PDB file of C-alpha atoms in Angstrom:
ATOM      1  CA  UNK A   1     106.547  75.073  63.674  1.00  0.00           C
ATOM      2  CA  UNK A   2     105.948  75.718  67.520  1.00  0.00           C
ATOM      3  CA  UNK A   3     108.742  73.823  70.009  1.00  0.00           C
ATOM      4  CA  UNK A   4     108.141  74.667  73.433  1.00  0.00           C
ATOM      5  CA  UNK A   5     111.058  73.906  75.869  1.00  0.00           C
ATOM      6  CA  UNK A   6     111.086  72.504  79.461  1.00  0.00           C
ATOM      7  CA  UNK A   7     114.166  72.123  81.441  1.00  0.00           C
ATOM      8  CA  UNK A   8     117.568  70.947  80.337  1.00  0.00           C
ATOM      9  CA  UNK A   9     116.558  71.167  76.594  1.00  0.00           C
ATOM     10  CA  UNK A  10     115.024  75.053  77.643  1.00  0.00           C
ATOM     11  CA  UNK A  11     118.249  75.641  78.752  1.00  0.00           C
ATOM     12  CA  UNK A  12     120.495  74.076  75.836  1.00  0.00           C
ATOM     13  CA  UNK A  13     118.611  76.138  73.771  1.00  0.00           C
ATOM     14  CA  UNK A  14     119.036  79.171  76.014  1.00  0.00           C
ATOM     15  CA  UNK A  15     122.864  79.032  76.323  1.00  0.00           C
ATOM     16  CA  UNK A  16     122.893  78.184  72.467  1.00  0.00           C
ATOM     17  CA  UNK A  17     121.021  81.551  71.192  1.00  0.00           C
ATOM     18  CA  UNK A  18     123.012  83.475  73.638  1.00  0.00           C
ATOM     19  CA  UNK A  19     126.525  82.483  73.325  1.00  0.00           C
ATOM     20  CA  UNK A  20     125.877  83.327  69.539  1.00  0.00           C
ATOM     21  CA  UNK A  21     124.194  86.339  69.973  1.00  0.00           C
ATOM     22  CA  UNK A  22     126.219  87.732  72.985  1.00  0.00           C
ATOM     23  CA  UNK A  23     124.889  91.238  73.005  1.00  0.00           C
ATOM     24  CA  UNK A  24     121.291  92.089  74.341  1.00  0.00           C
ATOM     25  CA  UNK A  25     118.349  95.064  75.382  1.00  0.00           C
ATOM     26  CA  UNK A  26     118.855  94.564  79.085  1.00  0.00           C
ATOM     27  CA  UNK A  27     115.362  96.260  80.147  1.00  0.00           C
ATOM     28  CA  UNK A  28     114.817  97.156  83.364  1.00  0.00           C
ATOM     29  CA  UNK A  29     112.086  99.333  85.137  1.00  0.00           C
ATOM     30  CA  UNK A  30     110.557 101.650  87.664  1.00  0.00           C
ATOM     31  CA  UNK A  31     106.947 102.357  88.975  1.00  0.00           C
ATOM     32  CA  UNK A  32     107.427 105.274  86.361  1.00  0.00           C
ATOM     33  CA  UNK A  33     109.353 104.307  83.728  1.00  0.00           C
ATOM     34  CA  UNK A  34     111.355 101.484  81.441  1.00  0.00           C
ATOM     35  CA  UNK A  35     114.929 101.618  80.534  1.00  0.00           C
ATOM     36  CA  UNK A  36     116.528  99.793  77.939  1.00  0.00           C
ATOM     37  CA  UNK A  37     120.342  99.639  77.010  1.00  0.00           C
ATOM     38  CA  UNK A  38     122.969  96.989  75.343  1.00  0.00           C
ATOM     39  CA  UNK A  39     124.904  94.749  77.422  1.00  0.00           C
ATOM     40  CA  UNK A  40     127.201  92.209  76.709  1.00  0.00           C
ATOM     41  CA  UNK A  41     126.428  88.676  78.187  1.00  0.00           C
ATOM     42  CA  UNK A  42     129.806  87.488  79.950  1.00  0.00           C
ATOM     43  CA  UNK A  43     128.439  83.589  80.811  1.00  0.00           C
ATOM     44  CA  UNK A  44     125.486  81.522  80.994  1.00  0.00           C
ATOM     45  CA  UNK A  45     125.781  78.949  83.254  1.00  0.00           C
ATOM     46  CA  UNK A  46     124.502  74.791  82.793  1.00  0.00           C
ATOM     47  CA  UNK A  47     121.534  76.108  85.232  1.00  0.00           C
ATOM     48  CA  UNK A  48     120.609  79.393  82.636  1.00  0.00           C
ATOM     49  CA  UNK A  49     122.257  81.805  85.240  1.00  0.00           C
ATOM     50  CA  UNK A  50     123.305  84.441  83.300  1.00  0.00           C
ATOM     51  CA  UNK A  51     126.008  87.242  84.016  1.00  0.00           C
ATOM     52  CA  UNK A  52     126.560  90.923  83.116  1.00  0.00           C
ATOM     53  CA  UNK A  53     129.296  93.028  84.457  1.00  0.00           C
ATOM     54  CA  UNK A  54     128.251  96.571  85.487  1.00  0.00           C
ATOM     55  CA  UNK A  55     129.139  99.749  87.092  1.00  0.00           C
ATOM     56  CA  UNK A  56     127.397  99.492  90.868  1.00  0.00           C
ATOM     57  CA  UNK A  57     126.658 103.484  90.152  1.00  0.00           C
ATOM     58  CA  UNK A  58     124.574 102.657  87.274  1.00  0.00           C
ATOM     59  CA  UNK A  59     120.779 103.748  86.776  1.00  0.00           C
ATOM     60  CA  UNK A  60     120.271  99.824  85.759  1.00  0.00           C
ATOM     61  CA  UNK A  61     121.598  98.994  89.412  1.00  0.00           C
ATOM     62  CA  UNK A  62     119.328 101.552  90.876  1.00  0.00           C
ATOM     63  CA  UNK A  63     116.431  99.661  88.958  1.00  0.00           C
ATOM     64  CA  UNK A  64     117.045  96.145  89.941  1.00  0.00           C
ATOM     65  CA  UNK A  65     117.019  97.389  93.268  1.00  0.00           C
ATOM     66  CA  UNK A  66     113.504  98.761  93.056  1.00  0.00           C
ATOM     67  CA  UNK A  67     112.697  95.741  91.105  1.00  0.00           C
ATOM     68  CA  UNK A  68     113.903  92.785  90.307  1.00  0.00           C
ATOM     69  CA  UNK A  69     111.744  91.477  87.091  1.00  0.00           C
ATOM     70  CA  UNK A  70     114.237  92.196  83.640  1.00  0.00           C
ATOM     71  CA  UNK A  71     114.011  91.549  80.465  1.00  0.00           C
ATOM     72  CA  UNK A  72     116.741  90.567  78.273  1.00  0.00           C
ATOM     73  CA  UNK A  73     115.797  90.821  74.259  1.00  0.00           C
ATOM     74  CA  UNK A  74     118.783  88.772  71.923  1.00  0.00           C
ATOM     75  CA  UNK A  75     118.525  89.133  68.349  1.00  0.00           C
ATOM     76  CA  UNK A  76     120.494  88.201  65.040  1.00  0.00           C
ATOM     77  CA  UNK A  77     119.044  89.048  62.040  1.00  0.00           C
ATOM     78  CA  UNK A  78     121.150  87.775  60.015  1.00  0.00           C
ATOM     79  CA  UNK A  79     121.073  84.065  61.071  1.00  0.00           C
ATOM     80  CA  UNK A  80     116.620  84.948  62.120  1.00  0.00           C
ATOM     81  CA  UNK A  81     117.627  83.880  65.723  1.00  0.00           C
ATOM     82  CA  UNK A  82     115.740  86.327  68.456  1.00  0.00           C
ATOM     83  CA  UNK A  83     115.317  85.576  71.980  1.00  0.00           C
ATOM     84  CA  UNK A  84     112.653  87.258  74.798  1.00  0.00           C
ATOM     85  CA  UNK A  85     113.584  86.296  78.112  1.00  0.00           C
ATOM     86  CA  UNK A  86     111.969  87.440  81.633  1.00  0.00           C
ATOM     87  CA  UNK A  87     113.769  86.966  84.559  1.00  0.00           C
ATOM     88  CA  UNK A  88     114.783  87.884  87.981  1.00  0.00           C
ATOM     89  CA  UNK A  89     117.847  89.822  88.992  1.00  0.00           C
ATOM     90  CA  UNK A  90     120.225  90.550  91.541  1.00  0.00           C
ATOM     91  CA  UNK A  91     123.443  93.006  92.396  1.00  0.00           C
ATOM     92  CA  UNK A  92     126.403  90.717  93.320  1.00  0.00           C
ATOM     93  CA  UNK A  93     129.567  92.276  94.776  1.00  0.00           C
ATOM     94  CA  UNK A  94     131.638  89.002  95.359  1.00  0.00           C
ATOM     95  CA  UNK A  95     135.096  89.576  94.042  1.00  0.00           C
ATOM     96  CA  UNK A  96     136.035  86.215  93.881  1.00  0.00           C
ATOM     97  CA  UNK A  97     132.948  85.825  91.276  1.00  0.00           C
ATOM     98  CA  UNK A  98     133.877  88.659  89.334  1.00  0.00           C
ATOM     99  CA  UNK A  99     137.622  87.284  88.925  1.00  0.00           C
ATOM    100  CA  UNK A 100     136.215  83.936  87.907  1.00  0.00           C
ATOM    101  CA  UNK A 101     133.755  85.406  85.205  1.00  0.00           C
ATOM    102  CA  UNK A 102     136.819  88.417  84.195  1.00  0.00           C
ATOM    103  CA  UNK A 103     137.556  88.419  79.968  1.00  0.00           C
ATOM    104  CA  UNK A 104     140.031  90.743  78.610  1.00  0.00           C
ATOM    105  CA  UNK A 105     137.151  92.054  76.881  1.00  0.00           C
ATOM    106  CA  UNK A 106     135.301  93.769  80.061  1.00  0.00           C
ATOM    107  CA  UNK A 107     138.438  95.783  80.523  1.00  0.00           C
ATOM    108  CA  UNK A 108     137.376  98.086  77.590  1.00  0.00           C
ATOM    109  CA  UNK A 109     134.869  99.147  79.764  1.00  0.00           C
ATOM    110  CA  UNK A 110     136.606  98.936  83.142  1.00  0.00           C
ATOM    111  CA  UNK A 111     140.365  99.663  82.985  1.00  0.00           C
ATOM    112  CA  UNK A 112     140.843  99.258  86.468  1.00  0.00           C
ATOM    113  CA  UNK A 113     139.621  96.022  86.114  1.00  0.00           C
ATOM    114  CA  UNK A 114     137.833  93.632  89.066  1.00  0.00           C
ATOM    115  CA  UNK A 115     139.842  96.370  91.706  1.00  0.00           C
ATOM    116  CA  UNK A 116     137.217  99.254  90.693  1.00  0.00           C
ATOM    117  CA  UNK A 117     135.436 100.137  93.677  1.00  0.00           C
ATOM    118  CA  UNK A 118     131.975 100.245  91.341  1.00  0.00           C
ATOM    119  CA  UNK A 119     132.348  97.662  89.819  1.00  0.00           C
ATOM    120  CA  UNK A 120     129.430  94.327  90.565  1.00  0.00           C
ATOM    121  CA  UNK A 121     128.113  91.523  88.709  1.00  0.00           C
ATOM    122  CA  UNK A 122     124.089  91.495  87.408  1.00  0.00           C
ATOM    123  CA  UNK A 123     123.019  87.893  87.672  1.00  0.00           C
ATOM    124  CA  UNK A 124     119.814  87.082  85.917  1.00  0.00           C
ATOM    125  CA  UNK A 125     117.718  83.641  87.020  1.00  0.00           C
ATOM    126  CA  UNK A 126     115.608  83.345  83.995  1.00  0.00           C
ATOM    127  CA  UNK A 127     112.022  82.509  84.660  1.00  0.00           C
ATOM    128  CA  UNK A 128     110.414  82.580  81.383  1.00  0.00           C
ATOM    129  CA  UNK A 129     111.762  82.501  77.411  1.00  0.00           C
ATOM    130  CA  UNK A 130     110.214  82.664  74.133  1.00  0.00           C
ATOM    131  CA  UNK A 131     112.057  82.170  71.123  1.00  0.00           C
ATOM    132  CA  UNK A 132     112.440  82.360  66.966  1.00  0.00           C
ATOM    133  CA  UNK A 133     114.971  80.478  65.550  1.00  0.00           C
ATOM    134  CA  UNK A 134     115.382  79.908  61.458  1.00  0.00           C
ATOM    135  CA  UNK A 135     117.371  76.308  62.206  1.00  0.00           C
ATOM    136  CA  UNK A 136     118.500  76.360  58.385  1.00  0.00           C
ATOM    137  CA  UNK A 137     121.179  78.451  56.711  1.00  0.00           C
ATOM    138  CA  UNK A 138     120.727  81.517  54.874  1.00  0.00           C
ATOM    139  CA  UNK A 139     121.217  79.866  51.635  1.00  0.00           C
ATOM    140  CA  UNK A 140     118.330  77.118  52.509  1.00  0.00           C
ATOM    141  CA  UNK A 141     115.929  79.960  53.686  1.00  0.00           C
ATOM    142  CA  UNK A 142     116.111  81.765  50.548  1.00  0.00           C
ATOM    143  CA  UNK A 143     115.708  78.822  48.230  1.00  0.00           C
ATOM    144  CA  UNK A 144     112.329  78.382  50.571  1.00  0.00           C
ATOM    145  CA  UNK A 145     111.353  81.857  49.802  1.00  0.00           C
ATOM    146  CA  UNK A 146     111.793  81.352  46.061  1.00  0.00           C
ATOM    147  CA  UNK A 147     110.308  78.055  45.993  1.00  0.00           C
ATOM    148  CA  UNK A 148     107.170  79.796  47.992  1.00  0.00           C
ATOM    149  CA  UNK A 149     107.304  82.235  45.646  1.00  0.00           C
ATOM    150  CA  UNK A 150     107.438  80.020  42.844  1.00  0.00           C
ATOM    151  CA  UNK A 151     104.199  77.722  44.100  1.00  0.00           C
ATOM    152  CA  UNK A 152     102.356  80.063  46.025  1.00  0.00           C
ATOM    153  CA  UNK A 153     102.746  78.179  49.455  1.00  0.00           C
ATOM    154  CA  UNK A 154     103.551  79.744  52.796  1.00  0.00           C
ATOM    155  CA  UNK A 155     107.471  79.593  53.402  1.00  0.00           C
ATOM    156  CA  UNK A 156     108.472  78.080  56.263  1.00  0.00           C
ATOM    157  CA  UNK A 157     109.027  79.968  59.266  1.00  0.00           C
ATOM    158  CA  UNK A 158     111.638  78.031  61.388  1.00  0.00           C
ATOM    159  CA  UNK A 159     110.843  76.961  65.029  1.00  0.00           C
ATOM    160  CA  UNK A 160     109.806  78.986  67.273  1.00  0.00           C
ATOM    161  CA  UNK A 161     108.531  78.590  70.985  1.00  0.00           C
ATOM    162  CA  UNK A 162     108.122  79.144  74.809  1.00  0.00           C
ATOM    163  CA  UNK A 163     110.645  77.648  76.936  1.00  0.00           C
ATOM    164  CA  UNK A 164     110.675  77.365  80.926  1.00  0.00           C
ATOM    165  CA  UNK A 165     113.798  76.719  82.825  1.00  0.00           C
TER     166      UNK A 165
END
């Protein structure tokens, strides 16, 4: 079934997927080249502003500063919940922003914590979203593949759709 998404419901469903999901492909590219690694999300906001922590010496820094289009891919195979997202980025070096969003969590990757000289914030405006969600269980999706299996008809394939914040 196709659900596309506008607005406050675009973003419900945004902040939903990701604060399940967490970790993501942050893509970003180069006239030459793409680069994708994992990041962890640290906060989407009620407006779909979303927040990475980073090291300002980074090549994904160096990227969003050539360009500011990324892409963010979320997926969870086991609950059949993916998320593509395009958006816009920028470098933010405003410490009082970087305490507010701080988690004991980010330390594991900077020990000196919000005081590291290279340390900035990637904030991500989302601009566009498409999305796969299996809004049953596990249990319920099986029992539709053996029932498909069973009568021949197409199992269902959960919602999926564009959404635009």
């Amino acid at each position: 079934m196709e659900r596309n998404l506008n607005k406050e419901e675009a973003i419900k469903k945004y902040k939903e997927l990701v604060e399940d999901i967490k970790i993501c492909m942050f893509i970003s590219s180069t006239e030459e080249t793409q680069s994708a690694r994992p990041m962890m999300t640290i906060r989407v906001d009620d407006d779909g502003t979303t927040w990475f922590f980073t090291s300002h010496e980074s090549g994904k820094v160096q990227e969003v500063e050539m360009d500011h289009t990324v892409r963010l891919l979320y997926a969870h195979p086991g609950k059949s919940s993916y998320m593509d997202v395009w958006g816009y980025a920028e470098i933010v070096t405003d410490k009082d922003k970087m305490h507010e969003l701080w988690n004991p969590v980010v330390k594991a990757w900077f020990p000196d914590g919000v005081d590291d000289p290279n340390l900035c914030l990637l904030k991500i405006e989302p601009q566009l979203g498409h999305y796969w969600d299996n809004e049953s269980g596990k249990m319920v999706q099986f029992m539709k593949i053996l029932t498909s299996a069973a009568t021949g008809k197409q199992v269902s394939q959960g919602v999926q759709g564009t959404w635009k914040p």
